[in-house]
Coordinates of C-alpha atoms in Angstrom, one line a residue:
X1 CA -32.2 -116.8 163.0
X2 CA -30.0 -115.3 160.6
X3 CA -28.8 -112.0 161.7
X4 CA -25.4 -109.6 161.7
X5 CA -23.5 -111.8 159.1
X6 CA -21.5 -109.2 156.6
X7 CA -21.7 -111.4 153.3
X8 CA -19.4 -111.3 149.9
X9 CA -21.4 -114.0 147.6
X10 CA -20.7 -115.2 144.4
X11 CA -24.1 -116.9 144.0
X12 CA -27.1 -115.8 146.5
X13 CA -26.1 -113.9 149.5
X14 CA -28.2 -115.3 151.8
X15 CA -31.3 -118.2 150.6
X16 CA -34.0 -119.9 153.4
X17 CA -35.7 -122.9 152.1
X18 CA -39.0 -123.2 154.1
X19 CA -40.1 -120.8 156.9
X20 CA -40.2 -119.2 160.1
X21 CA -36.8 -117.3 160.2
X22 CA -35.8 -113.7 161.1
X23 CA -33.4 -112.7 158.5
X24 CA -32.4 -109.8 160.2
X25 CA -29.2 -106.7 159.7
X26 CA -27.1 -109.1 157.2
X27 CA -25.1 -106.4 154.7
X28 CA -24.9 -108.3 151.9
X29 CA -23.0 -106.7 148.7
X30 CA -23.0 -108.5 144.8
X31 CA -23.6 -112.1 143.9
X32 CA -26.6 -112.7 141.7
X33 CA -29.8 -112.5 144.5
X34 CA -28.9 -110.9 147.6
X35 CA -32.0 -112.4 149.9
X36 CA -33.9 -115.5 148.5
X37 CA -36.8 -117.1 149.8
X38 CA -38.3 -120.2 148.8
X39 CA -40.0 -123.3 149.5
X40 CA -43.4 -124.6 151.3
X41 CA -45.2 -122.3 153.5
X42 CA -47.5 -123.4 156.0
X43 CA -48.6 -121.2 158.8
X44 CA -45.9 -118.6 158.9
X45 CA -43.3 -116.6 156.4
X46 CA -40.1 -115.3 157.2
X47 CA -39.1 -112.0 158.8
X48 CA -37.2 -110.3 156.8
X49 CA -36.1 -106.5 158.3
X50 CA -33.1 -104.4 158.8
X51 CA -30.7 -105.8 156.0
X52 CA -28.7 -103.9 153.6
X53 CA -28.2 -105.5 150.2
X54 CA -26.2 -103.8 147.6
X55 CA -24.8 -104.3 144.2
X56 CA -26.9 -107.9 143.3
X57 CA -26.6 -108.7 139.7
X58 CA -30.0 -109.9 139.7
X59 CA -32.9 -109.1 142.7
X60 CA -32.0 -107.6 146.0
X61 CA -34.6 -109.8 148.0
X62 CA -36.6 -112.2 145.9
X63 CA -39.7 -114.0 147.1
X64 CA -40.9 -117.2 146.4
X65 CA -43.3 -118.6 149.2
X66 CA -46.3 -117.3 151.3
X67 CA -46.3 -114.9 154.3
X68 CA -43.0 -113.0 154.1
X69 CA -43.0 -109.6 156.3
X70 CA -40.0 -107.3 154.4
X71 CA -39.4 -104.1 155.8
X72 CA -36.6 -101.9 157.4
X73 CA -34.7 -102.9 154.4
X74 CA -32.2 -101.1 152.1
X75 CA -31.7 -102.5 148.6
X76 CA -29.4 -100.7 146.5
X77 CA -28.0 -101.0 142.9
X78 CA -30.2 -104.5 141.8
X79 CA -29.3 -105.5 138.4
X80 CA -32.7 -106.3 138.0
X81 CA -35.8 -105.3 140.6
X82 CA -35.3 -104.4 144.0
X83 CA -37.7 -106.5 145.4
X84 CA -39.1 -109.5 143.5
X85 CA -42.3 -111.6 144.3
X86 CA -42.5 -114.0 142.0
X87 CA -44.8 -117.3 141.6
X88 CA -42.3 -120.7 141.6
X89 CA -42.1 -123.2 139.1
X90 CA -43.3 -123.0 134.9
X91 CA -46.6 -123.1 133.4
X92 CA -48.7 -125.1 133.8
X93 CA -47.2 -126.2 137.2
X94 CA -47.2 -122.5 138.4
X95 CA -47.3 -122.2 142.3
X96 CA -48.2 -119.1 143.5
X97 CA -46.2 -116.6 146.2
X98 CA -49.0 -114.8 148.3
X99 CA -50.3 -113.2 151.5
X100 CA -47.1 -111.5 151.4
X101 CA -45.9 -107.7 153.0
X102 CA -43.6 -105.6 151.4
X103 CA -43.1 -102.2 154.0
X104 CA -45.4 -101.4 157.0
X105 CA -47.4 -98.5 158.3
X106 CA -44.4 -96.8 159.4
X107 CA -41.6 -94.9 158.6
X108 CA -39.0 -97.3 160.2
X109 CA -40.7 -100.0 158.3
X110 CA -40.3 -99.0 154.9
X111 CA -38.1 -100.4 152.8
X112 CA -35.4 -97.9 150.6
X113 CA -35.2 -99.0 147.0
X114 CA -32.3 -97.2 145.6
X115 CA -30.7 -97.4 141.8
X116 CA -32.6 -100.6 140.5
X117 CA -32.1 -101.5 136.9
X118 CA -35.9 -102.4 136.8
X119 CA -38.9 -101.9 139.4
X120 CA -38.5 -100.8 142.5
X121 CA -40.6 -103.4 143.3
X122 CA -42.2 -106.3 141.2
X123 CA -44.9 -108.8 141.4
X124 CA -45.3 -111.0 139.1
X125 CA -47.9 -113.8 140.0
X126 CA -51.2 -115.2 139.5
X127 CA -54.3 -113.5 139.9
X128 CA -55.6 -115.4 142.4
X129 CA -52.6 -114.2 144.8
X130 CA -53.1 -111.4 147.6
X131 CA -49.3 -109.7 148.4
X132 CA -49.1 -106.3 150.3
X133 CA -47.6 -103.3 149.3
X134 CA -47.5 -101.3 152.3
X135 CA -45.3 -98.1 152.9
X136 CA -41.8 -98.1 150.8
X137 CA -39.5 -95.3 149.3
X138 CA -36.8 -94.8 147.1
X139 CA -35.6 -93.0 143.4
X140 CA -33.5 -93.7 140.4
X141 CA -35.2 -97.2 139.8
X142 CA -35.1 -97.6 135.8
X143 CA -38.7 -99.3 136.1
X144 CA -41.9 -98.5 137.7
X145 CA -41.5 -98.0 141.5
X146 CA -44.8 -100.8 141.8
X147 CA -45.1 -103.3 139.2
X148 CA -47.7 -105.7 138.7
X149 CA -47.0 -108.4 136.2
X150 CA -49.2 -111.2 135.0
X151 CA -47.3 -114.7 135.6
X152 CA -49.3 -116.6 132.7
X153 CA -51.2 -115.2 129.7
X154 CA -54.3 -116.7 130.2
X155 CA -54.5 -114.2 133.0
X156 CA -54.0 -111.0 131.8
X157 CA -55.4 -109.1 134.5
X158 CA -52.5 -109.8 136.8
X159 CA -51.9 -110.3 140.5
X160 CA -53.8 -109.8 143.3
X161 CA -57.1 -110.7 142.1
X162 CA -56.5 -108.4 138.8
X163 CA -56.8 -105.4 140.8
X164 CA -55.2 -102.0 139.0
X165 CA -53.9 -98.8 140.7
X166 CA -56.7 -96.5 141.8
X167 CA -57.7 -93.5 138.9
X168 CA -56.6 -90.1 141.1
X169 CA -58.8 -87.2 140.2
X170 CA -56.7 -84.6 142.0
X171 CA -54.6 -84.7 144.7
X172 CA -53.2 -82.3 147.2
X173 CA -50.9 -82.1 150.4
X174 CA -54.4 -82.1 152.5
X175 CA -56.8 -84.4 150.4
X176 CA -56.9 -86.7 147.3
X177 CA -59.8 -87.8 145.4
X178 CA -60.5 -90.7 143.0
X179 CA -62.1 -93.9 142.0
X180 CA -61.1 -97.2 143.3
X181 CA -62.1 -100.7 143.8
X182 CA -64.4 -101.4 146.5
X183 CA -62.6 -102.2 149.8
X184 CA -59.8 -101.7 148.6
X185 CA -57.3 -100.2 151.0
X186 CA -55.9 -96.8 149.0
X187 CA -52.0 -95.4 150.1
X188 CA -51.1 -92.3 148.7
X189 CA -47.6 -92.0 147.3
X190 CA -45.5 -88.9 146.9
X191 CA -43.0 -88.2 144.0
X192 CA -40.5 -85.7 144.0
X193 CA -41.2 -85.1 140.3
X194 CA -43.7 -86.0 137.4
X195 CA -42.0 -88.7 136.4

């Protein structure tokens, strides 16, 4: 467990090789990744929940194994995105990063991504790769609050078996209509403003 530590880095604030730790209410402010994970997964991720990372020059959490759970999070001021998950190693020897969770179903467990130079969050993986985006807020990211990037270009539909954000027809405060995949699980998300 790696919990209540108040870190200064110059490198990566906190980085767990492997799995099954609880990385838990750490405050972490600069160095270059505030939370890194990395390394084989087998049956289980990491926990990642309650931290407060501010003022990385790079990612505020970045994610480079299977089965991470990442919510209750603040991520503030990321030089780059707030939350990366990102497939390990260079083609053609490209591992993928999946079955991951980003936020939860409730309010306590969504992540706040605050002030990003790029996405609020990013995925950038292989298209055979199956991370969650559950529920997450934040503004004033400079990129896309979801991003979906293809790792390689010989797959240019992207992660998570290609799969783009649903087409909404209309939505309101009491309904929303729309075309999307099927089975796929649709979550509505709100914007203060058009853009």
């Amino acid at each position: 467990r790696i919990a209540f530590n108040t870190i200064f880095p110059s490198g990566r604030g906190i980085e767990q090789r492997f799995t099954g730790a609880e990385i838990t209410n750490n405050f972490i402010v600069g160095g270059s990744t505030g939370i890194l994970t990395a390394g084989s997964s087998v049956d289980e991720g990491n926990l990642i929940e309650d931290n407060r990372v501010r003022e990385a020059s790079g990612n505020g959490i970045l994610i480079e194994n299977d089965s991470n759970v990442v919510i209750g999070n603040e991520v503030k001021e990321a030089g780059e995105a707030g939350i990366l998950v990102k497939y390990v190693g260079l083609i053609p020897t490209i591992s993928a990063s999946t079955d991951n969770r980003i936020g939860g179903d409730e309010e306590f467990e969504e992540n706040e991504i605050l002030l990003s130079d790029g996405p609020a969050i990013e995925i950038n993986d292989l298209e055979g790769t199956n991370n969650e985006v559950a529920r997450n807020n934040g503004e004033g990211n400079s990129g896309l609050f979801i991003d979906l990037v293809s790792a390689q270009f010989s797959e240019p539909s992207g992660p998570n078996g290609g799969v783009k954000p649903p087409v909404f027809a209309n939505a309101f405060a009491s309904s929303t209509s729309g075309t999307a995949l099927p089975g796929a699980t649709v979550r509505d998300f709100r914007k203060a403003g058009a853009e």
